[in-house]
Short mmCIF file of C-alpha atoms and ligand atoms in Angstrom, two decimals:
data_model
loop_
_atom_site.label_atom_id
_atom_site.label_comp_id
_atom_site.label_asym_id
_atom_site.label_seq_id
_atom_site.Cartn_x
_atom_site.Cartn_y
_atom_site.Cartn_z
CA UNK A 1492 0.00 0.00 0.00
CA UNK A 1493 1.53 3.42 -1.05
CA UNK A 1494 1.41 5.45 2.15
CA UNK A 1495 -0.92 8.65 0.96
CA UNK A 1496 -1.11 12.16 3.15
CA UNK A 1497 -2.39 11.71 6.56
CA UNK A 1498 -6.06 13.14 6.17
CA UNK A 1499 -8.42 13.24 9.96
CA UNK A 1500 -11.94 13.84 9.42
CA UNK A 1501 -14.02 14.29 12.36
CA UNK A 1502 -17.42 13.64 12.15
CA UNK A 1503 -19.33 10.40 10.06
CA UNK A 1504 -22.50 12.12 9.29
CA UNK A 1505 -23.94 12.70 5.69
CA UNK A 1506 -21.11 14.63 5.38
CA UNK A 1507 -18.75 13.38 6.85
CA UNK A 1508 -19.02 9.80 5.73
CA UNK A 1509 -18.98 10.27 1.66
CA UNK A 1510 -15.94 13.25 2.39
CA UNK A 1511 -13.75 10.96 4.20
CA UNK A 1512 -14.72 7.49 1.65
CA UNK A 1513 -13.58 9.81 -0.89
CA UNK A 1514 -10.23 11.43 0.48
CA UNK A 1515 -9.58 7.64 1.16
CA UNK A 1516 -10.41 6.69 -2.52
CA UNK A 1517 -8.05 8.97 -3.72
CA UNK A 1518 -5.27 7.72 -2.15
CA UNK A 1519 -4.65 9.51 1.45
CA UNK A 1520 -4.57 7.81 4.60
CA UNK A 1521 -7.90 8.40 6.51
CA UNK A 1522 -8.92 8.14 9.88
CA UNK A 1523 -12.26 9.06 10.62
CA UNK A 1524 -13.90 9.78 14.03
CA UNK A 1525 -17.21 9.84 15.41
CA UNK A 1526 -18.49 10.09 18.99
CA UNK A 1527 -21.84 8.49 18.79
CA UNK A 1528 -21.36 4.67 20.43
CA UNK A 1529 -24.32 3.44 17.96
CA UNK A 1530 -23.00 5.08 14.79
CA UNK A 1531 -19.68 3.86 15.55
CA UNK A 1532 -20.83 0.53 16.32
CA UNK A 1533 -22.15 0.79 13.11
CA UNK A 1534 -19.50 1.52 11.36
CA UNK A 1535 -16.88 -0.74 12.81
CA UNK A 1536 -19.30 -3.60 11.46
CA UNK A 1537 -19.35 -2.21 7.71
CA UNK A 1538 -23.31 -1.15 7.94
CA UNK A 1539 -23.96 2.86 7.49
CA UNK A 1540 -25.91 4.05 9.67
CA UNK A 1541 -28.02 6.16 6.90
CA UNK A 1542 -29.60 5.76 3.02
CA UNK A 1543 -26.91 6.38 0.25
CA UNK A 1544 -25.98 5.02 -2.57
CA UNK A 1545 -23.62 3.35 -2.99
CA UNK A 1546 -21.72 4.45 0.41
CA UNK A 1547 -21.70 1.29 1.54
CA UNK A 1548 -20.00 -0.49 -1.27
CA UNK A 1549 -16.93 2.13 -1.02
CA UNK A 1550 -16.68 2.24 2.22
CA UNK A 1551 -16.09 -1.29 2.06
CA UNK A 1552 -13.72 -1.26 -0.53
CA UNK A 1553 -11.40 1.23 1.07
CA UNK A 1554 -11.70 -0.20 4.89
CA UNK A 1555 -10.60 -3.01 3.27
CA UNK A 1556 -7.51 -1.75 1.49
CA UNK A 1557 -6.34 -0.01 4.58
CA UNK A 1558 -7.18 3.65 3.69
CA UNK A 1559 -9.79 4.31 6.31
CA UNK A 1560 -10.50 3.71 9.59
CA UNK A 1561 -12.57 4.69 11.94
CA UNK A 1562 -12.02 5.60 15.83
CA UNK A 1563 -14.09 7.28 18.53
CA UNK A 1564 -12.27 10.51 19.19
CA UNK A 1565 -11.53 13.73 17.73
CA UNK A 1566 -8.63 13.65 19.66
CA UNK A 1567 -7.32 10.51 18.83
CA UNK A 1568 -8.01 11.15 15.00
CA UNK A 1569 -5.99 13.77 14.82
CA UNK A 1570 -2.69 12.52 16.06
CA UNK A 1571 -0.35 12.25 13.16
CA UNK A 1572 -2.52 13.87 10.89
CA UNK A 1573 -1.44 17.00 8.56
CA UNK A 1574 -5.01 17.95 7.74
CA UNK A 1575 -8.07 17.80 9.70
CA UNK A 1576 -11.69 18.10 8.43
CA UNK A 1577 -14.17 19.11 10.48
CA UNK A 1578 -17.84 17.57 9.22
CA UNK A 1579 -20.24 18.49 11.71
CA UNK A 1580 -23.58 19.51 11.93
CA UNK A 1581 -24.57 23.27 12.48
CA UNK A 1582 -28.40 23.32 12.97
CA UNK A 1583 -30.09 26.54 12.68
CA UNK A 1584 -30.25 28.24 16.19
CA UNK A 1585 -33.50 29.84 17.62
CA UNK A 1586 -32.83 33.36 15.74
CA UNK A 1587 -32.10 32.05 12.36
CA UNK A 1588 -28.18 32.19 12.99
CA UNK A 1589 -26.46 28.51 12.50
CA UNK A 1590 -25.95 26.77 15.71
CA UNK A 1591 -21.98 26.67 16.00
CA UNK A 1592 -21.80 24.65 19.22
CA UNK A 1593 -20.97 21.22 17.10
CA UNK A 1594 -17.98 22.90 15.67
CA UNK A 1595 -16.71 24.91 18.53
CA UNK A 1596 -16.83 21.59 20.59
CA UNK A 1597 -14.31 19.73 18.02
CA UNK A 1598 -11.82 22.90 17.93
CA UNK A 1599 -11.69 22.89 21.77
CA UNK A 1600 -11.26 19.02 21.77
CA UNK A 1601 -8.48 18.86 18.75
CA UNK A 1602 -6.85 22.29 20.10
CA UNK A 1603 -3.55 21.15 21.80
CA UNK A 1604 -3.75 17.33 19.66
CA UNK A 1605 -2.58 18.54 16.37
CA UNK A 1606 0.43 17.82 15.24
CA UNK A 1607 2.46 21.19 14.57
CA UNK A 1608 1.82 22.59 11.14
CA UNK A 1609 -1.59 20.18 10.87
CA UNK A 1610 -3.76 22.23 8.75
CA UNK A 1611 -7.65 22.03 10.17
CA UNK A 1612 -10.19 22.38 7.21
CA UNK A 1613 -13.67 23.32 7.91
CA UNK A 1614 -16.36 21.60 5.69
CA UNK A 1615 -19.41 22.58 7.93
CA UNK A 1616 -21.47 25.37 6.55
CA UNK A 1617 -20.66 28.20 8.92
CA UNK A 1618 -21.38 32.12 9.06
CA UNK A 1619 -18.50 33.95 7.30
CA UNK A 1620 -15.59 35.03 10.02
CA UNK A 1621 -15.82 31.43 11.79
CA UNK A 1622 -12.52 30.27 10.24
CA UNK A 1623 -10.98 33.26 11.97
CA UNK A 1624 -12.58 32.14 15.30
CA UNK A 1625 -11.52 28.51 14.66
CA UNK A 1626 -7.91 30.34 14.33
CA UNK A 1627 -8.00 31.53 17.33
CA UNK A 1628 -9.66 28.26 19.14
CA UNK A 1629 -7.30 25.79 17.78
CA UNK A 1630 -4.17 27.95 16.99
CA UNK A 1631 -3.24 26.59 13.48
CA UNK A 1632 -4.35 27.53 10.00
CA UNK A 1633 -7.95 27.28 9.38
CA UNK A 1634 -9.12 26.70 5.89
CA UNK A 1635 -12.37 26.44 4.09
CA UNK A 1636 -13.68 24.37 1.93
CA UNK A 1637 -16.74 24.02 1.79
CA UNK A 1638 -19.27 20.84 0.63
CA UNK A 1639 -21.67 20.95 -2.22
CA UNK A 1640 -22.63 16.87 -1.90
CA UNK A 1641 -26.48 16.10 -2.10
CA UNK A 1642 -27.89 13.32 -0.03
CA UNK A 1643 -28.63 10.04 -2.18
CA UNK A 1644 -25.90 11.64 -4.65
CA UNK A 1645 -23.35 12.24 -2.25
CA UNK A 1646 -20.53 9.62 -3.46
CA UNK A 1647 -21.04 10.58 -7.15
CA UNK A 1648 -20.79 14.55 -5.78
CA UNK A 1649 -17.78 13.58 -3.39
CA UNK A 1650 -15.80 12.02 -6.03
CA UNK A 1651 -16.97 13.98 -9.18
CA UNK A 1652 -17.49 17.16 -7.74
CA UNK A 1653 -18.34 20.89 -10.13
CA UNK A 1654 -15.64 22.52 -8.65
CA UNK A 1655 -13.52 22.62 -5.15
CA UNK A 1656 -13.50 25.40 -3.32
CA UNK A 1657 -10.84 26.05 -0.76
CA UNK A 1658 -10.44 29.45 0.93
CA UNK A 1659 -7.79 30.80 3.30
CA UNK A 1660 -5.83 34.20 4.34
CA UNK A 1661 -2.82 31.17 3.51
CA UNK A 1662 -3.17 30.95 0.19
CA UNK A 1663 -0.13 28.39 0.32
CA UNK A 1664 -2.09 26.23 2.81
CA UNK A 1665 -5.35 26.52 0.33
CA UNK A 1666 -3.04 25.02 -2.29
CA UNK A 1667 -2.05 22.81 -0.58
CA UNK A 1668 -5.79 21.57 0.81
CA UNK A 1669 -6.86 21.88 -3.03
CA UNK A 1670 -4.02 19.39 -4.26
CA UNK A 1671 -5.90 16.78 -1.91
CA UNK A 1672 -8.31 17.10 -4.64
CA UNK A 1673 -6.41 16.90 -7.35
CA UNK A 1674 -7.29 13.25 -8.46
CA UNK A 1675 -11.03 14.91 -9.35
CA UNK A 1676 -9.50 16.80 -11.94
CA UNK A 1677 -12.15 19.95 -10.75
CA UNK A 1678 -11.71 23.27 -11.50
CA UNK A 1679 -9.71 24.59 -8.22
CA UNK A 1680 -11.16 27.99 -6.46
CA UNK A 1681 -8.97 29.49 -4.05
CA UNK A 1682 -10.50 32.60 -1.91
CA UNK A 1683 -9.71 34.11 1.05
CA UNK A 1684 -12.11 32.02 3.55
CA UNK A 1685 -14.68 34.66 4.10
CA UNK A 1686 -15.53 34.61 0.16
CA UNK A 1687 -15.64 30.76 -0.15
CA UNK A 1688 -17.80 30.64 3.33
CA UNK A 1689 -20.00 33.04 0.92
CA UNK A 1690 -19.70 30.66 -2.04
CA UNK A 1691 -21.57 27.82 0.38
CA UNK A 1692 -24.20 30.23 1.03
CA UNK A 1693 -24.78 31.39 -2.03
CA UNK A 1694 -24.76 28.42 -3.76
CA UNK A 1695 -27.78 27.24 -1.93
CA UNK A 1696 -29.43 29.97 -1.66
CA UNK A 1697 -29.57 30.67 -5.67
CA UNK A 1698 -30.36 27.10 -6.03
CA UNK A 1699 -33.53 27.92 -3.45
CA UNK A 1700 -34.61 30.95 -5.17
CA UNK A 1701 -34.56 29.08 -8.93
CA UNK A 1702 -36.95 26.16 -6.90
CA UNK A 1703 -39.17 29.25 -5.07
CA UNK A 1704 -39.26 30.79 -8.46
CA UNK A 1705 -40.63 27.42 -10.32
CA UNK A 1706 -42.73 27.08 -7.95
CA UNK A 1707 -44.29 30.14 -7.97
CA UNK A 1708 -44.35 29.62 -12.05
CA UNK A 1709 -46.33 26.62 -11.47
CA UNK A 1710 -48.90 28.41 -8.99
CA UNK A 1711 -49.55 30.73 -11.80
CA UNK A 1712 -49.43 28.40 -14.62
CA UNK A 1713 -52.56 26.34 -12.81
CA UNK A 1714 -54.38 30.23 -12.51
CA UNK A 1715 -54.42 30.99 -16.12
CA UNK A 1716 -53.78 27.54 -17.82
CA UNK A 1717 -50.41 27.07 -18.98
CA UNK A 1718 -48.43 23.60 -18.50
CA UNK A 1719 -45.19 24.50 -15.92
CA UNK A 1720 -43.70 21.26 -17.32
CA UNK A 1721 -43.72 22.27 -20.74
CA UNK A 1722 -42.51 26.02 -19.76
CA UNK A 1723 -39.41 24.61 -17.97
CA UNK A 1724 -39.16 22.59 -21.74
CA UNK A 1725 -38.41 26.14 -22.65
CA UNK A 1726 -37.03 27.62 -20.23
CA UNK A 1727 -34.20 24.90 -20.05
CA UNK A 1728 -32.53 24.15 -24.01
CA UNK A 1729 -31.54 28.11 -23.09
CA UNK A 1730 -28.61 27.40 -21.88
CA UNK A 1731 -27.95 30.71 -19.77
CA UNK A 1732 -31.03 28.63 -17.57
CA UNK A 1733 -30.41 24.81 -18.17
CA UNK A 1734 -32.72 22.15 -16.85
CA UNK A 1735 -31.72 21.75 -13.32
CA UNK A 1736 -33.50 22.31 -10.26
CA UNK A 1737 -36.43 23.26 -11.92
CA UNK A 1738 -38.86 21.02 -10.82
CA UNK A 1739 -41.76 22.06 -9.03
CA UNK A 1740 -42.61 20.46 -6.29
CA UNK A 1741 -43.68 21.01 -2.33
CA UNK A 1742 -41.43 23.10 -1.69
CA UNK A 1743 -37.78 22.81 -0.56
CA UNK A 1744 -36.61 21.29 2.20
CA UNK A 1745 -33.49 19.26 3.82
CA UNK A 1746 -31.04 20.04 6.08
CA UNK A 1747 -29.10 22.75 3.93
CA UNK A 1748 -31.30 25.22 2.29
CA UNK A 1749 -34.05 25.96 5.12
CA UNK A 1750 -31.09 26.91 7.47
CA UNK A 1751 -28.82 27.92 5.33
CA UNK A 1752 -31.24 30.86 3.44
CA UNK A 1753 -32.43 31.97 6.80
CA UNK A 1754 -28.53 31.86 7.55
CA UNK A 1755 -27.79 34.09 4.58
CA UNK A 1756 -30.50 36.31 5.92
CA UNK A 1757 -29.54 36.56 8.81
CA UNK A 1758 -25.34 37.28 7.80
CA UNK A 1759 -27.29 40.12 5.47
CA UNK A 1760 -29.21 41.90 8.38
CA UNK A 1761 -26.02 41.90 10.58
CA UNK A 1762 -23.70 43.17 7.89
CA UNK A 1763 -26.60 46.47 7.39
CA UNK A 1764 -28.19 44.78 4.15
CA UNK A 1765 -31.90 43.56 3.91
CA UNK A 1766 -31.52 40.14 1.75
CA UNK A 1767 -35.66 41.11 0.17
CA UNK A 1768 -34.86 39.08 -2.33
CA UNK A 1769 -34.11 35.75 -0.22
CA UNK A 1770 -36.46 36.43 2.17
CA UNK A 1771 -39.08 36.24 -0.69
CA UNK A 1772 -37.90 33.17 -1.83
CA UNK A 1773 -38.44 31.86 2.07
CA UNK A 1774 -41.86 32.98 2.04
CA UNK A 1775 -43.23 31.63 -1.29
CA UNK A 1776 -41.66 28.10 0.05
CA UNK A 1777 -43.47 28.24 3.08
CA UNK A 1778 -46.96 29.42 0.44
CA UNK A 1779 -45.89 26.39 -1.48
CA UNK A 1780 -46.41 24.25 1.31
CA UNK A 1781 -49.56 25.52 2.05
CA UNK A 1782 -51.07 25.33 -1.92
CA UNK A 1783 -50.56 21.58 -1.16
CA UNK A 1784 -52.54 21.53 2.20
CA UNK A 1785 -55.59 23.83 0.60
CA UNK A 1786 -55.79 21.04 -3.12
CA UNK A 1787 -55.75 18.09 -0.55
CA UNK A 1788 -58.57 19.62 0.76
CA UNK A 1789 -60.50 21.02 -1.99
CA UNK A 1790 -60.20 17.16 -2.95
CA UNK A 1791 -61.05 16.21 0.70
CA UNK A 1792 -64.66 17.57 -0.12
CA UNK A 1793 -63.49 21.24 1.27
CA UNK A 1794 -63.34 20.05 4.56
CA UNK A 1795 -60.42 18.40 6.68
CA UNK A 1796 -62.00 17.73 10.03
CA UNK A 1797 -63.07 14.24 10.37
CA UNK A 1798 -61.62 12.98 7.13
CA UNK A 1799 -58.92 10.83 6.66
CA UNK A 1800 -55.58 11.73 4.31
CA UNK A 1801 -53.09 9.60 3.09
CA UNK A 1802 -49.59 10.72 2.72
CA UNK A 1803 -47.12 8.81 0.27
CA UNK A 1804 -43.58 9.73 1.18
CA UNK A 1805 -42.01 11.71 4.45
CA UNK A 1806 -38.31 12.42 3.76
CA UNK A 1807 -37.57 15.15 1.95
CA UNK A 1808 -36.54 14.11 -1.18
CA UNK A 1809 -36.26 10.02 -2.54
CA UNK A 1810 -33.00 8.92 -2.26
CA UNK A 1811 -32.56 9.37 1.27
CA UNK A 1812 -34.11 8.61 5.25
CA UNK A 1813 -33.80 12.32 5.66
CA UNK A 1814 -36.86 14.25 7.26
CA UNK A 1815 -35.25 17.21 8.42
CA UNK A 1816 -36.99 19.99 7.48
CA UNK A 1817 -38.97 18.18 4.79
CA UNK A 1818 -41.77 19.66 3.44
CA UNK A 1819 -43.55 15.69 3.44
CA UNK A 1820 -43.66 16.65 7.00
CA UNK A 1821 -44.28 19.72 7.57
CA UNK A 1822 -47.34 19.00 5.40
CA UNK A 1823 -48.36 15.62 7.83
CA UNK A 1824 -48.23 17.77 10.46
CA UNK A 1825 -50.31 20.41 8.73
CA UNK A 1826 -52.78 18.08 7.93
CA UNK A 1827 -53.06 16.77 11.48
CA UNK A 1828 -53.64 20.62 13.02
CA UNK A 1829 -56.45 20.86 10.79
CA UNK A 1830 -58.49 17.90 12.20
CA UNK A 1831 -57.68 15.35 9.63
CA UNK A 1832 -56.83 11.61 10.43
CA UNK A 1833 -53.25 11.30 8.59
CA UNK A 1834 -52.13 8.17 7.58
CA UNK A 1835 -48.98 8.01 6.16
CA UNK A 1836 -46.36 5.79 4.28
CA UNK A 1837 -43.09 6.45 3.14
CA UNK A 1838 -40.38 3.39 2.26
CA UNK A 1839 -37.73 4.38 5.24
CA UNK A 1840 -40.60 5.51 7.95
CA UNK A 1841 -41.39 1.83 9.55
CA UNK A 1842 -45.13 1.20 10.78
CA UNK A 1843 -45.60 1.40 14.38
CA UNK A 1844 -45.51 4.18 17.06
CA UNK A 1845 -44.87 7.85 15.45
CA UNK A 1846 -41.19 9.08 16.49
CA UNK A 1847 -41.72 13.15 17.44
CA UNK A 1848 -41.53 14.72 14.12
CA UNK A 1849 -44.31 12.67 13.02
CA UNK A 1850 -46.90 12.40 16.00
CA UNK A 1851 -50.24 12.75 15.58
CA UNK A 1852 -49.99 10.83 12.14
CA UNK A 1853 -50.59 6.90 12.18
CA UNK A 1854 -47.68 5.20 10.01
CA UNK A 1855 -48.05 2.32 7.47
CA UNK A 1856 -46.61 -0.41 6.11
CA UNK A 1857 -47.75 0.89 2.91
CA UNK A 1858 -48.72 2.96 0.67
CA UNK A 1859 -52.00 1.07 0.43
CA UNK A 1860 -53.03 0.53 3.73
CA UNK A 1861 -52.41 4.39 3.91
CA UNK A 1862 -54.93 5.56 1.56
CA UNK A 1863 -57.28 3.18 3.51
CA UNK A 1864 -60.79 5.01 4.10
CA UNK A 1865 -59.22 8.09 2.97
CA UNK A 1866 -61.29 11.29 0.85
CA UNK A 1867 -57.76 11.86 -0.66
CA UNK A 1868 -54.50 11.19 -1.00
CA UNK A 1869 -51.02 13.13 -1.02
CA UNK A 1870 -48.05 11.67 -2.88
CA UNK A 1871 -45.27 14.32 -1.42
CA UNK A 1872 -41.70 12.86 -1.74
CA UNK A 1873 -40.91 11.05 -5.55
CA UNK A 1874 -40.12 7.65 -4.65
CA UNK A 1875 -40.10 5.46 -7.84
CA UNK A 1876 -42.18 2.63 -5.82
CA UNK A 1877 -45.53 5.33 -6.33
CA UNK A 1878 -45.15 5.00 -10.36
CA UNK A 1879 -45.49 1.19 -9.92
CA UNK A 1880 -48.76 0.78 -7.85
CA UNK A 1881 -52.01 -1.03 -8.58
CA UNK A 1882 -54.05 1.92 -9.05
CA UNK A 1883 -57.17 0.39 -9.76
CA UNK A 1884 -56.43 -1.13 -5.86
CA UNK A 1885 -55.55 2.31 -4.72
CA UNK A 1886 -59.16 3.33 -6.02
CA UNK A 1887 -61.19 0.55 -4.26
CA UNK A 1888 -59.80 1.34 -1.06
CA UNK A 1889 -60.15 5.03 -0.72
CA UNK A 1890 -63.75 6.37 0.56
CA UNK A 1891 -63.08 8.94 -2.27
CA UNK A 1892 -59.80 8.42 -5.24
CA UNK A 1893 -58.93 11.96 -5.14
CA UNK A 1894 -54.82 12.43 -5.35
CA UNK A 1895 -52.69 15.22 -5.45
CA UNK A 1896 -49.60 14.63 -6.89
CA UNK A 1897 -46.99 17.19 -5.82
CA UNK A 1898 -44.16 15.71 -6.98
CA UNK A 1899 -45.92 15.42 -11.10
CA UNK A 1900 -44.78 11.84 -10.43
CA UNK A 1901 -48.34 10.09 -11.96
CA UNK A 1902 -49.71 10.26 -15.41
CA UNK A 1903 -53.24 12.54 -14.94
CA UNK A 1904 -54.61 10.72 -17.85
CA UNK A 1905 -54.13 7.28 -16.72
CA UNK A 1906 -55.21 7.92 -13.59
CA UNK A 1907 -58.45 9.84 -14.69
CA UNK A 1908 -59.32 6.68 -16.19
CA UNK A 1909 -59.26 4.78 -13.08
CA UNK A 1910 -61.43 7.62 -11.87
CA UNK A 1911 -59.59 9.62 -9.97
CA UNK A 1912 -60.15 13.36 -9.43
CA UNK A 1913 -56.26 14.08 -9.75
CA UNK A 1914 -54.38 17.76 -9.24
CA UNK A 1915 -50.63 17.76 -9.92
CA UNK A 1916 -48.64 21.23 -9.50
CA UNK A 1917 -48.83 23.54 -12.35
CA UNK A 1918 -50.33 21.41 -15.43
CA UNK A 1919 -53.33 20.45 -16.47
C1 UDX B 1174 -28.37 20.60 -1.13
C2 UDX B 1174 -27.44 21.13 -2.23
O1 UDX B 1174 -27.90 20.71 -3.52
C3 UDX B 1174 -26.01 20.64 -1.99
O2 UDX B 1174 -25.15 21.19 -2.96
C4 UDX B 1174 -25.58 21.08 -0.59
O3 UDX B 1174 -24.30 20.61 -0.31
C5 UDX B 1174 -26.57 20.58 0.45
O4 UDX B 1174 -27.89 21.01 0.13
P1 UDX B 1174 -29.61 18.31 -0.55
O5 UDX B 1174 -30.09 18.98 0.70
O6 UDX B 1174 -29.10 16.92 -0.47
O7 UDX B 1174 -28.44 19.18 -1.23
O8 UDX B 1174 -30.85 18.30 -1.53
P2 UDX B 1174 -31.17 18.79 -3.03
O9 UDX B 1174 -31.05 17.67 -3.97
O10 UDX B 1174 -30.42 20.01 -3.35
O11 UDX B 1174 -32.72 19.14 -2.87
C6 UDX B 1174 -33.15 20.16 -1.97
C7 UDX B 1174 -34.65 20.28 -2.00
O12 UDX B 1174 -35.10 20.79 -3.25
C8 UDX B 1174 -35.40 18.97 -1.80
O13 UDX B 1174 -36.51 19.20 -0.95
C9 UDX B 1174 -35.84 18.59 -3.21
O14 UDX B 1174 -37.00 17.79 -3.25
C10 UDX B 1174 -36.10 19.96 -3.80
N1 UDX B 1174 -36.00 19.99 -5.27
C11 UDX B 1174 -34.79 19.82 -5.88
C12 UDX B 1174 -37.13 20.23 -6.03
O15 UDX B 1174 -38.25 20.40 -5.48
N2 UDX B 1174 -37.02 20.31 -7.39
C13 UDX B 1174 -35.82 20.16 -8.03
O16 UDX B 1174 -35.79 20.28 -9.27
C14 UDX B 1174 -34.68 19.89 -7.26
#
């Protein structure tokens, strides 16, 4: 085995996990650590503890050639390393500002472990100036790089990433963190590490605002009859637009672009500058939530109390066990508030007692039993399994087939047939 650079990542989260797989894949020597006894348990027996494809088959692959391993400490991860990344979660905190406690915790823990000259890299998404703070915590170079991996893409993302951003007042040491990289073959960005913490932000954010602004497309499209699919058709071959992230849908959700708009908003207001523009993209997610609650119950008979609702899908977007801030949920819960009986179903939700983020709904071992006795029913997250259902079943054991498709998942015509009363989001 060709020894590789001594790479630390703390943290084996859905970060974390794919980032330090793929430092390992190309070639460093990775140690990984992780302070949760269950997760690690996990680990150390090849299983991860999450949905992703195809995590588990590389993980496996470079465990076994001797490139990664994991351990329990920060502290121990980071002996004999020359860079460590920090891959921890920063929630969003009460006011809108991300929660930095996470990272704080791991620079107090490594501070006084590093080897001298060990470069720390940050990879959680943190308010610009934190590096600076992490300077002063941990008393080595801090430099930022931040992570543009989506869940149930991240090993694709990690390995074959756009671009790699690295950002430090050191522009050797950003080099040097960039030519970890270099295997990808990405274009290299080297900032200062207040502009790359920006790039993070804005990054998400824009991609937000393009899915607030399809969304909104598709609200109006339904008012005066135009087809949002066929819109996006044109909207996309020009290429100044492209196709991506321009599917309507419930809204956004996950655990990046909630907090990390209201993040952006809140760096704005504190630097003198009111962010109108990304608030409104906030709000119109939050209407788009709410379009889906007032079709499902239009289709309910105009009435939720009393009735019974389906839901198909709770994370928030296929691909992944997520349900932070999903929209699958905040929808459920919705739904519940408003007197309805929700039954839902969703492929990584087992049956059986509701865990908090889901009480009040009943959950189901599927997607048919959850439509049982129902006036309508909600298909919210796009898992593939929904295409493939007996319909004609789905119909016979509904009080009412009425379904609102807000992923555009179904085919209305098909469905008509059955005789369904269908409404998808933005087309006919
Ligand atoms: C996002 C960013 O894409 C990634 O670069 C960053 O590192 C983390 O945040 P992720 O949270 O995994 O990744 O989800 P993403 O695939 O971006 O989807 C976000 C939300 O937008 C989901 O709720 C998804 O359903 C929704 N979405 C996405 C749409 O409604 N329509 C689309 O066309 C694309």
């Amino acid at each position: 085995m060709t020894p590789g650079v001594r790479v630390a990542v703390v943290g084996a989260g859905y970060v974390g996990l794919p980032t330090a797989a793929a430092l390992a894949t190309f070639g460093h020597d990775v140690v990984c650590a992780e302070r949760d006894e269950a997760r690690l348990a996990a680990l150390a027996s090849g299983r991860v503890p999450f949905l992703e494809d195809g995590l588990g088959g590389l993980l496996a692959q470079v465990v076994a050639s001797g490139k990664l391993r994991f351990v329990r400490g920060a502290a121990e991860a980071v002996r004999g390393a020359e860079f460590v990344f920090v891959c921890v979660g920063t929630p969003e905190g009460d006011d809108g500002a991300a929660d930095l406690s996470f990272v704080e915790e791991v620079a107090a823990e490594i501070a006084g472990e590093l080897e001298p000259g060990a470069i720390v890299v940050n990879k959680s998404t943190v308010p610009v100036g934190t590096a600076a703070e992490l300077e002063r915590i941990t008393g080595t170079t801090v430099v930022s790089n931040p992570e543009f991996l989506r869940e149930g893409t991240a090993v694709g993302d990690s390995l074959h990433p756009d671009r790699v951003v690295v950002g430090a007042d050191d522009r050797r040491a950003a080099r040097r963190v960039g030519e970890l990289f270099s295997e990808t073959g990405a274009p290299l960005i080297v900032t200062d590490t207040v502009t790359a913490e920006t790039i993070k932000y804005a990054s998400n954010a824009f991609l937000a605002m393009k899915l607030s602004f399809v969304n909104a497309l598709a609200a109006l499209c339904e008012l005066i009859g135009a087809d949002v699919r066929d819109v996006v058709l044109g909207l996309g071959y020009d290429r100044r637009i492209g196709f991506d992230f321009l599917r309507p849908g419930p809204g956004w959700g996950g655990s990046c672009f909630p907090k990390d708009t209201a993040a952006l908003v809140r760096i704005a207001e504190d630097a003198g500058y009111d962010f109108a523009l990304l608030r409104a993209a906030i709000a119109a997610n939050h209407e788009a939530h709410a379009r889906v609650v007032r079709k499902v119950e239009e289709l309910a008979g105009g009435e939720l109390a009393g009735r019974t609702v389906g839901v198909w899908g709770l994370t928030f977007k296929a691909g992944t066990d997520d349900r932070r801030s999903s929209p699958a949920v905040a929808i459920a819960r919705r739904l519940v508030e408003l007197g309805a009986t929700v039954r839902a179903y969703d492929p990584t939700v087992p049956p059986g007692p509701s865990p908090q983020d889901l009480s009040g709904t009943v959950l189901c071992a599927d997607a048919y039993d959850a439509c049982r006795g129902a006036s309508a029913v909600a298909l919210l997250t796009e898992w593939e399994e929904f295409r493939g259902l007996d319909f004609v079943k789905v119909h016979d054991v509904m009080a009412s087939a009425a379904l609102v498709d807000a992923r555009n998942l179904l085919d209305p015509a098909a469905l008509r047939r059955t005789g369904f009363t269908y409404a998808g989001v933005g087309r006919p």
